[in-house]
XYZ file of C-alpha atoms in Angstrom:
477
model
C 145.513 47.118 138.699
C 148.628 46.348 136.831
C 147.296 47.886 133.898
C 146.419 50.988 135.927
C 150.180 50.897 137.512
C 151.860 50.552 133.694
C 149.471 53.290 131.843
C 149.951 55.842 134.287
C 153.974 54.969 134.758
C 154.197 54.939 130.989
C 152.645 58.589 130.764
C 154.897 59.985 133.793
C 158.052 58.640 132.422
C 157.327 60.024 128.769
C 156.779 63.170 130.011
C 159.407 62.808 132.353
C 161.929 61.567 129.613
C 160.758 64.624 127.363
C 161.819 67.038 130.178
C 163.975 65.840 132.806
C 167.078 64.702 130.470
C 167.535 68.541 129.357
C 167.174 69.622 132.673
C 170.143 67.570 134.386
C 172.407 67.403 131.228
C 171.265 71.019 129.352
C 170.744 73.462 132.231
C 171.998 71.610 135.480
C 175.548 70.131 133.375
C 175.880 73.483 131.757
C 175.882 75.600 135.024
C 178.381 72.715 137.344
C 180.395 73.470 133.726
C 179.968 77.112 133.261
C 180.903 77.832 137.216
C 183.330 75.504 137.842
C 183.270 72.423 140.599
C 184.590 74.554 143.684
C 181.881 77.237 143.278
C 178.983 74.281 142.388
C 179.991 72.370 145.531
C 179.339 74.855 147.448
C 176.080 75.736 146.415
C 175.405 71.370 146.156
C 176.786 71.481 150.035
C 174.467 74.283 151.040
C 171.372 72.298 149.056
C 171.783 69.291 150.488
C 172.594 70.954 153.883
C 168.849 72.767 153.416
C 167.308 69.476 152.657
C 168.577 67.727 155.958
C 166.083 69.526 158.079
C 163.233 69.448 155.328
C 160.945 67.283 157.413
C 160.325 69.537 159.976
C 157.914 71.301 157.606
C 156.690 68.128 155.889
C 156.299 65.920 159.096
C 155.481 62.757 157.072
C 152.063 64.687 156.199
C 152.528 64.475 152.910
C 153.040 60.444 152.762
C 150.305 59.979 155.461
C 147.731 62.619 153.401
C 148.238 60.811 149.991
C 147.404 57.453 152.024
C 144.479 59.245 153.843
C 142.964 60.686 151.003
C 143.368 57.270 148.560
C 141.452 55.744 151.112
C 138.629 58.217 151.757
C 138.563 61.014 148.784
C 136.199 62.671 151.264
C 139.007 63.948 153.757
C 140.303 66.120 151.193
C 138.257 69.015 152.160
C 138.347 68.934 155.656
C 142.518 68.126 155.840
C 143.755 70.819 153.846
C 142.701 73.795 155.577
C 144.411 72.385 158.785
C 147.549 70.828 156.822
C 148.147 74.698 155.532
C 148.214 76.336 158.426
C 150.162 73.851 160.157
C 152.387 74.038 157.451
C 152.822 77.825 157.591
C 153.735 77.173 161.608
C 156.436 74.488 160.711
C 158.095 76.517 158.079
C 158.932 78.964 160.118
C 160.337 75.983 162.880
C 162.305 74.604 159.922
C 163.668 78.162 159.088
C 164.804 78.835 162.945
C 166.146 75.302 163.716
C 168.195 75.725 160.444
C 169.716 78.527 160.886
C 170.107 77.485 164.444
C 172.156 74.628 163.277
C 174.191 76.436 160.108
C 175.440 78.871 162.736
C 176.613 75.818 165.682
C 178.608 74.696 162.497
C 180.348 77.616 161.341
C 178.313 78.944 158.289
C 179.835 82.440 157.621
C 176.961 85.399 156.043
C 178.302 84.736 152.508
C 176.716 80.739 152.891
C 173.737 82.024 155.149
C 172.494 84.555 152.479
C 172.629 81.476 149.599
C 171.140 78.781 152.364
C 168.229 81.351 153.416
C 166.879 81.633 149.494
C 167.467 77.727 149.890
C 165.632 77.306 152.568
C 162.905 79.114 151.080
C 162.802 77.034 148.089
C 162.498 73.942 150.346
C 159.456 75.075 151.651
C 157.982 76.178 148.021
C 159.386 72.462 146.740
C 157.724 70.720 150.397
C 155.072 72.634 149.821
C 154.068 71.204 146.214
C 154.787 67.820 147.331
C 152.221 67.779 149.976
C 149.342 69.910 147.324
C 150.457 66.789 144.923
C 150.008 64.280 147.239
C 146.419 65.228 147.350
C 146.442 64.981 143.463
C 147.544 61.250 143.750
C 144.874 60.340 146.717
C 142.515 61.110 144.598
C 144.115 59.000 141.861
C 144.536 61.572 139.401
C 147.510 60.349 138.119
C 147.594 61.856 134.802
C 147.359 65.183 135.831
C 149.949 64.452 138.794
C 152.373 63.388 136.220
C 152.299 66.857 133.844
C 152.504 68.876 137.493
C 155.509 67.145 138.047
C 157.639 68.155 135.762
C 156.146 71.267 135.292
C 158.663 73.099 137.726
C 161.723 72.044 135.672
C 160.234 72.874 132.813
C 159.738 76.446 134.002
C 163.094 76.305 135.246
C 163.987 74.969 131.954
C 163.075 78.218 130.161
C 164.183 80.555 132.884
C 167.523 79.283 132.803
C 167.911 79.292 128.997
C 167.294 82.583 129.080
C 169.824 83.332 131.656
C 172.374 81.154 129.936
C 171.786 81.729 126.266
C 169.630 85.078 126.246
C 172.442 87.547 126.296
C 170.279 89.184 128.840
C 172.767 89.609 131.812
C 175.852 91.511 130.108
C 177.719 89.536 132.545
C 179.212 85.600 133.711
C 176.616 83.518 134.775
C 176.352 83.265 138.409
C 175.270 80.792 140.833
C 172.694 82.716 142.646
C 170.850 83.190 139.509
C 170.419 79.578 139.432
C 168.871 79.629 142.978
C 166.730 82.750 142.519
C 165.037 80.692 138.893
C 164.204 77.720 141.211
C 162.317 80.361 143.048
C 160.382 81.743 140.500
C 160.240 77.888 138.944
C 158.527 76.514 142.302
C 156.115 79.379 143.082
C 154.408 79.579 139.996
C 154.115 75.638 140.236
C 152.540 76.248 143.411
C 150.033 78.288 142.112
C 149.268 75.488 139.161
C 148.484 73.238 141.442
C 146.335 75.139 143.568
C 144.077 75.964 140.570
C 143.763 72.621 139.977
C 143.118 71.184 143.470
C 140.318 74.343 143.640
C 138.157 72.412 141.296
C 137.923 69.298 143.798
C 137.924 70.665 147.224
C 134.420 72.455 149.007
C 134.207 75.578 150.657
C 137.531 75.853 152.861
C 137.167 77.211 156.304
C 140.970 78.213 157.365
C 140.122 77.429 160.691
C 142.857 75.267 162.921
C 140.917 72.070 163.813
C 142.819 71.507 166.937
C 141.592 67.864 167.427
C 142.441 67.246 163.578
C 145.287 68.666 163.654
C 146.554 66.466 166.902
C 145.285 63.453 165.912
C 146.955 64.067 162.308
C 150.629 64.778 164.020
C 150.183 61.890 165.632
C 149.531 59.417 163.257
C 152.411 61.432 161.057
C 155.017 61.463 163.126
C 156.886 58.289 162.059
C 156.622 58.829 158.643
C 158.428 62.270 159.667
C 161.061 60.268 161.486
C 161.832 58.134 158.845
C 162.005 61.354 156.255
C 163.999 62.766 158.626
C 166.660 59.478 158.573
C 166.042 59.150 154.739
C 167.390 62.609 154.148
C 170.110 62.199 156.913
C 172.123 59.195 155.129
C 171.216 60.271 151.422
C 172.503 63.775 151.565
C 174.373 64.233 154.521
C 177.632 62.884 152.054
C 178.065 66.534 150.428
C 178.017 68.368 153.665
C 180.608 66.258 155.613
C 182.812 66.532 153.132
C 182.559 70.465 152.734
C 183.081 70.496 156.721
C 185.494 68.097 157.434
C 188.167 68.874 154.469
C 190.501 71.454 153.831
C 189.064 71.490 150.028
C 185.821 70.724 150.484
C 183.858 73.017 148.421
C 186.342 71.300 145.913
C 185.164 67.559 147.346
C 181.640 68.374 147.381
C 181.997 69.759 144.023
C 183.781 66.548 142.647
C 180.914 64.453 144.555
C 178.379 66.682 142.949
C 179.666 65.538 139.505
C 179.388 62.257 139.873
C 176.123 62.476 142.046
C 174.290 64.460 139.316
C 172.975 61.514 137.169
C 172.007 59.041 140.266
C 169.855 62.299 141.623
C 168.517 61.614 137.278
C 168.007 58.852 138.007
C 166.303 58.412 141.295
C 163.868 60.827 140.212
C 162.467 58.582 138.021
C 162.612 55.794 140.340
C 160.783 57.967 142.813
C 157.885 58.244 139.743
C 157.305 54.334 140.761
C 156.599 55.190 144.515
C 153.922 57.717 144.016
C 151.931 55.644 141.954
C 152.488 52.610 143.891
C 151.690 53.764 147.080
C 147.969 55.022 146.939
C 147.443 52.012 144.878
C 148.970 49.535 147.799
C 147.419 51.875 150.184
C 143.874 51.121 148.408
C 144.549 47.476 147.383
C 145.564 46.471 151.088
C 142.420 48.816 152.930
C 140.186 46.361 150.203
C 141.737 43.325 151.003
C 143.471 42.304 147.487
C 146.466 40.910 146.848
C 149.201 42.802 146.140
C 151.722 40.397 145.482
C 151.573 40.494 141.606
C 151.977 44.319 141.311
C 154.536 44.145 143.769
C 156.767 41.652 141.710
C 155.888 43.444 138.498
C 156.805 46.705 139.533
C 159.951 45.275 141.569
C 161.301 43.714 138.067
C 160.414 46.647 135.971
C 162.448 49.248 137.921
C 165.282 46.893 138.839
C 166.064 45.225 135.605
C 167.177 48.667 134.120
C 168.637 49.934 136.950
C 170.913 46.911 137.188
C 171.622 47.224 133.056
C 172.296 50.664 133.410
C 174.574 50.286 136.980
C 177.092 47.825 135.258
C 176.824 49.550 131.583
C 177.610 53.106 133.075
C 180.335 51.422 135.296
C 182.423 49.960 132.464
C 182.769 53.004 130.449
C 182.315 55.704 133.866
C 185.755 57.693 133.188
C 184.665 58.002 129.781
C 181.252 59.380 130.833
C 182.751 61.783 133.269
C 185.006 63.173 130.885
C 182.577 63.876 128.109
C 180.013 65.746 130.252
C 182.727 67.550 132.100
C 185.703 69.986 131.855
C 187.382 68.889 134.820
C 188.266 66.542 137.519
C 186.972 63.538 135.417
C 189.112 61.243 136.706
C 188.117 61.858 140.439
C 184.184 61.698 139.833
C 185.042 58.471 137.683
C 185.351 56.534 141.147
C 182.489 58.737 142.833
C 179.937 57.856 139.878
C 181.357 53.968 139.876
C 179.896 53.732 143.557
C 176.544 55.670 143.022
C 175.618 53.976 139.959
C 175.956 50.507 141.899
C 173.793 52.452 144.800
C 170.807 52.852 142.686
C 170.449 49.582 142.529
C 169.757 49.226 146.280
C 167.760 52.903 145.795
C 165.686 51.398 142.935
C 164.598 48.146 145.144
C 164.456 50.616 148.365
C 161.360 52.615 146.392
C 159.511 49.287 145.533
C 159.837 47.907 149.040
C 159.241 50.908 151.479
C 156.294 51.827 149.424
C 154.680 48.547 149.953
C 155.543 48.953 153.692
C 154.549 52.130 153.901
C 150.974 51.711 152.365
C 150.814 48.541 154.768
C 151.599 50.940 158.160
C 155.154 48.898 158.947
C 156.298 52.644 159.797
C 158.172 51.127 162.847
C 160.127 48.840 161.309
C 161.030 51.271 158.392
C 162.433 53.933 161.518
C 164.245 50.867 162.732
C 166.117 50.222 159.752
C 166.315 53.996 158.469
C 167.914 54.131 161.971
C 170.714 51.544 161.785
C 171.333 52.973 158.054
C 171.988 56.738 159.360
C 174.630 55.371 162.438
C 176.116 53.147 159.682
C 176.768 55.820 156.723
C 178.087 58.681 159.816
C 180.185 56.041 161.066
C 181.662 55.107 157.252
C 181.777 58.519 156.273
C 183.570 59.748 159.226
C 186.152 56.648 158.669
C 186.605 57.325 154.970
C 186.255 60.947 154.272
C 189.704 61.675 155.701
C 191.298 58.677 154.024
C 189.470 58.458 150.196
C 187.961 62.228 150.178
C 184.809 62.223 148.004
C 185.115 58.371 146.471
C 185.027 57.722 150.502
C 182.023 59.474 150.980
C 180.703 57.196 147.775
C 181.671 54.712 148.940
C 179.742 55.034 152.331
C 176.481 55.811 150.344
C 176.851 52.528 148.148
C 176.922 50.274 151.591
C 174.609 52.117 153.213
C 171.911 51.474 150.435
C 172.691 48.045 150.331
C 172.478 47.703 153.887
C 169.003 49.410 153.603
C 167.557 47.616 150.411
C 168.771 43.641 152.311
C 167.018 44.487 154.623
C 163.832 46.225 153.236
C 163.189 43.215 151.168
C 163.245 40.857 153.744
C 161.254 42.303 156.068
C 158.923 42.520 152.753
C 159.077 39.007 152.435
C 158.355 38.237 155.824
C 155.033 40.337 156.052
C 153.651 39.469 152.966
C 155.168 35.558 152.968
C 156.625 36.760 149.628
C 159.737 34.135 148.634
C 161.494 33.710 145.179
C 162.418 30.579 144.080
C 165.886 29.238 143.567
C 165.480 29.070 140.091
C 164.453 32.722 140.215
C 167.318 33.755 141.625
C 169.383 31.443 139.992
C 168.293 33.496 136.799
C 168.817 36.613 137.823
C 172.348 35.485 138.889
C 173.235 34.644 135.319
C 171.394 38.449 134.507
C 174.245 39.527 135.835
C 177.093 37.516 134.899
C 175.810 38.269 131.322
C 175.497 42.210 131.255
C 179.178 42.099 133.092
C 180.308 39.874 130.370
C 178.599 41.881 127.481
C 180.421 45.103 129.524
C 183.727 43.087 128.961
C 183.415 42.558 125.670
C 182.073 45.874 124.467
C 185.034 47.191 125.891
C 188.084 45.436 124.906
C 185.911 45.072 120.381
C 183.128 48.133 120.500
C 185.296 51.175 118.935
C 184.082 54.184 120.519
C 183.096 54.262 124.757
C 179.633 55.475 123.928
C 178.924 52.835 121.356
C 180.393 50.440 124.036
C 177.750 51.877 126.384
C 174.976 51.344 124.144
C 175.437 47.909 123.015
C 175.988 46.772 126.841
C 173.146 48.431 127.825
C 170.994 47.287 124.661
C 171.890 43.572 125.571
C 169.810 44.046 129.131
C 165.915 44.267 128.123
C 166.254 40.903 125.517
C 168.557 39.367 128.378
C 166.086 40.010 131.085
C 163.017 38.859 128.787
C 165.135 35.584 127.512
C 165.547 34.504 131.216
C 162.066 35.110 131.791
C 162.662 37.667 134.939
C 159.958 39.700 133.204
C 157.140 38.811 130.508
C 156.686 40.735 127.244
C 152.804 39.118 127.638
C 152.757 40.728 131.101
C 153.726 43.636 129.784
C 151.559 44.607 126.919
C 148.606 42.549 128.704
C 148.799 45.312 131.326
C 148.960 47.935 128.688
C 146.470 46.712 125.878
């Protein structure tokens, strides 16, 4: 199963690698850039803003259809006729109750025109999650990976042109950026259909009342805890842009140093939809999924630890070189994020596991706790440390989250690492901040700094023995 895990995770982040990189630092760095951080914030404040209310077209159907269908590859036909038109009911609830809610909080036409296209995307994007998440039941990873990158990739060449084509006559403009997301996400949508044609019977479009019930039922936790997911992971940019006098400018600044933890996350979020048909189908056949679990655990968190204190030594640096302004401001922001991912990274390995096992309850609980905690921190340090406040609330939250993920984890699945273990991982630590040090004060150059901390990880984490090269190519070859 390892093997399994490592060839498919090797193929996604290859192709990932090969696409995703140009995305966030060609196209998405190059349009923050070419339309400055006030105007960028406040299309990041209406995006994230869009996303809050996302789950009221997903209702957890996507996570509890790629769990279904991993465990019986037979559901697939007789689920998807019901999921779309229950889909096509709750997209227009998520349009209403969104617009409800943009116009109790002040959103003028000039944001409402942006938000509706972005609303609209949301549903395209929600909508190729849940087609995908049949891909993955049916443990079709390969082709799951190439479908998901193949929106950015179309956005990719859409925006080139719009950047670089000479096309317009005129200054690139943030709505054009929207409108290529559009056209990006529909003809995905399409892709994917094709594909999933070639694996499902004869569809009957008929609403399966009884299906449909007992399938909102069994969904609606994972909906809730999408719901409180979303709430303390994006509701940062659109606090700010409310509660501040320059908070376009804030969310902007946040956006900056946001933009390569959202890079980054998205390839931690590769991890969680392999792992979780394969828990999902190891636990329903009663193996043991304690060796994946550690495996996987190490593999994301060792470079997400490297890269956290690497990027964190030489962060003003960073933010200068990939922007034109405020570089000192989104120094502090990306500081606090990149320490965040850490707690993201081990948040992935653990709620998957706990997802696949049903613990959907406990997961609300703690989902719960973490959106009262990052309201209540943003509230207190928005007005006091503007968007390093808002940071700063993230990168407690997510810690508060991944403590207590993992120990719950532990306590299900009697899961407990040994002193020495830790002990190890410890001194992990103390040696990448150390290498950090010294790279900084006799490394000439920030980005040869950066590479030499972050090149000391992978032999540091292999010398300690907190992950086996044998284990490694064993599951590959």
């Amino acid at each position: 199963m390892k093997r399994k895990f490592l060839t498919n995770l090797t193929l996604l982040i290859i192709l990932n690698l090969l696409i995703k990189p140009f995305w966030v630092f060609g196209i998405d760095l190059t349009v923050q850039n070419t339309v400055g951080a006030n105007e960028y914030g406040f299309y990041f404040s209406l995006l994230s803003f869009s996303m809050l209310l996302n789950i009221i077209q997903d209702m957890g159907i996507a996570s509890f259809n790629n769990r279904a269908i991993a465990r019986n590859h037979g559901l697939l036909s007789r689920l998807m006729p019901n999921i779309l038109i229950l889909k096509l009911m709750l997209l227009l609830a998520y349009f209403i109750v969104s617009l409800t809610v943009a116009y109790f909080i002040g959103y003028k036409w000039m944001q409402v025109k942006l938000l509706l296209v972005l609303l609209f995307n949301q549903s395209l994007n929600t909508l190729n999650l849940y087609l995908r998440s049949n891909i993955g039941g049916l443990q079709l990873f390969r082709t799951d990976s190439i479908v998901s990158v193949t929106d950015r990739f179309l956005m990719i060449i859409i925006c080139s042109v719009l950047l670089w084509g000479n096309v317009t006559g005129s200054e690139f403009r943030i709505e054009w950026f929207v409108y290529a997301q559009t056209a990006a996400y529909f003809i995905t949508t399409l892709i994917i259909l094709l594909i999933l044609s070639r694996h499902v019977d004869a569809v009957n479009f008929r609403l399966d009342l009884s299906v449909t019930r007992n399938m909102l039922i069994k969904s609606y936790p994972y909906a809730l805890l999408g719901l409180m997911m979303v709430l303390y992971y994006r509701t940062d940019s659109v606090m700010l842009e409310r509660m501040l006098p320059d908070g376009k400018l804030q969310a902007g600044i946040y956006a900056q140093g946001f933009r390569i933890l959202d890079a980054a996350s998205m390839l931690g979020f590769l991890f969680a939809g392999i792992l979780l048909p394969m828990f999902a189908k190891m636990i329903k056949q009663k193996e043991p999924v304690e060796q994946l679990f550690r495996f996987s655990f190490m593999l994301l968190i060792i470079p997400a630890v490297t890269g956290a204190v690497a990027l964190n030594w030489f962060k003003f640096e960073i933010m200068d070189l990939l922007y034109r302004e405020h570089a000192a401001e989104s120094s502090g922001v990306f500081g606090y994020l990149m320490v965040s991912f850490v707690f993201v990274s081990s948040s992935i390995i653990t709620g998957s596991l706990l997802t696949a096992n049903g613990n959907i309850r406990y997961l609300n609980l703690i989902a719960g706790f973490s959106v009262l905690l990052n309201i209540g921190l943003n509230l207190i340090l928005i007005p006091r440390l503007q968007a390093q406040g808002s940071a700063l609330a993230s990168m407690v939250t997510q810690s508060f989250t991944a403590a207590l993920q993992l120990v719950l984890v532990m306590r299900i699945f009697a899961l407990s690492p040994s002193v020495k273990f830790i002990a190890r991982f410890a001194v992990f630590i103390t040696v990448l901040v150390l290498a950090g040090y010294l790279a900084r004060m006799f490394v000439p150059g920030p980005l040869a700094g950066f590479l030499v901390t972050a090149a000391i990880g992978p032999p540091a984490a292999l010398l300690l023995k907190l992950i086996s090269l044998r284990e490694i190519t064993g599951a590959l070859f």
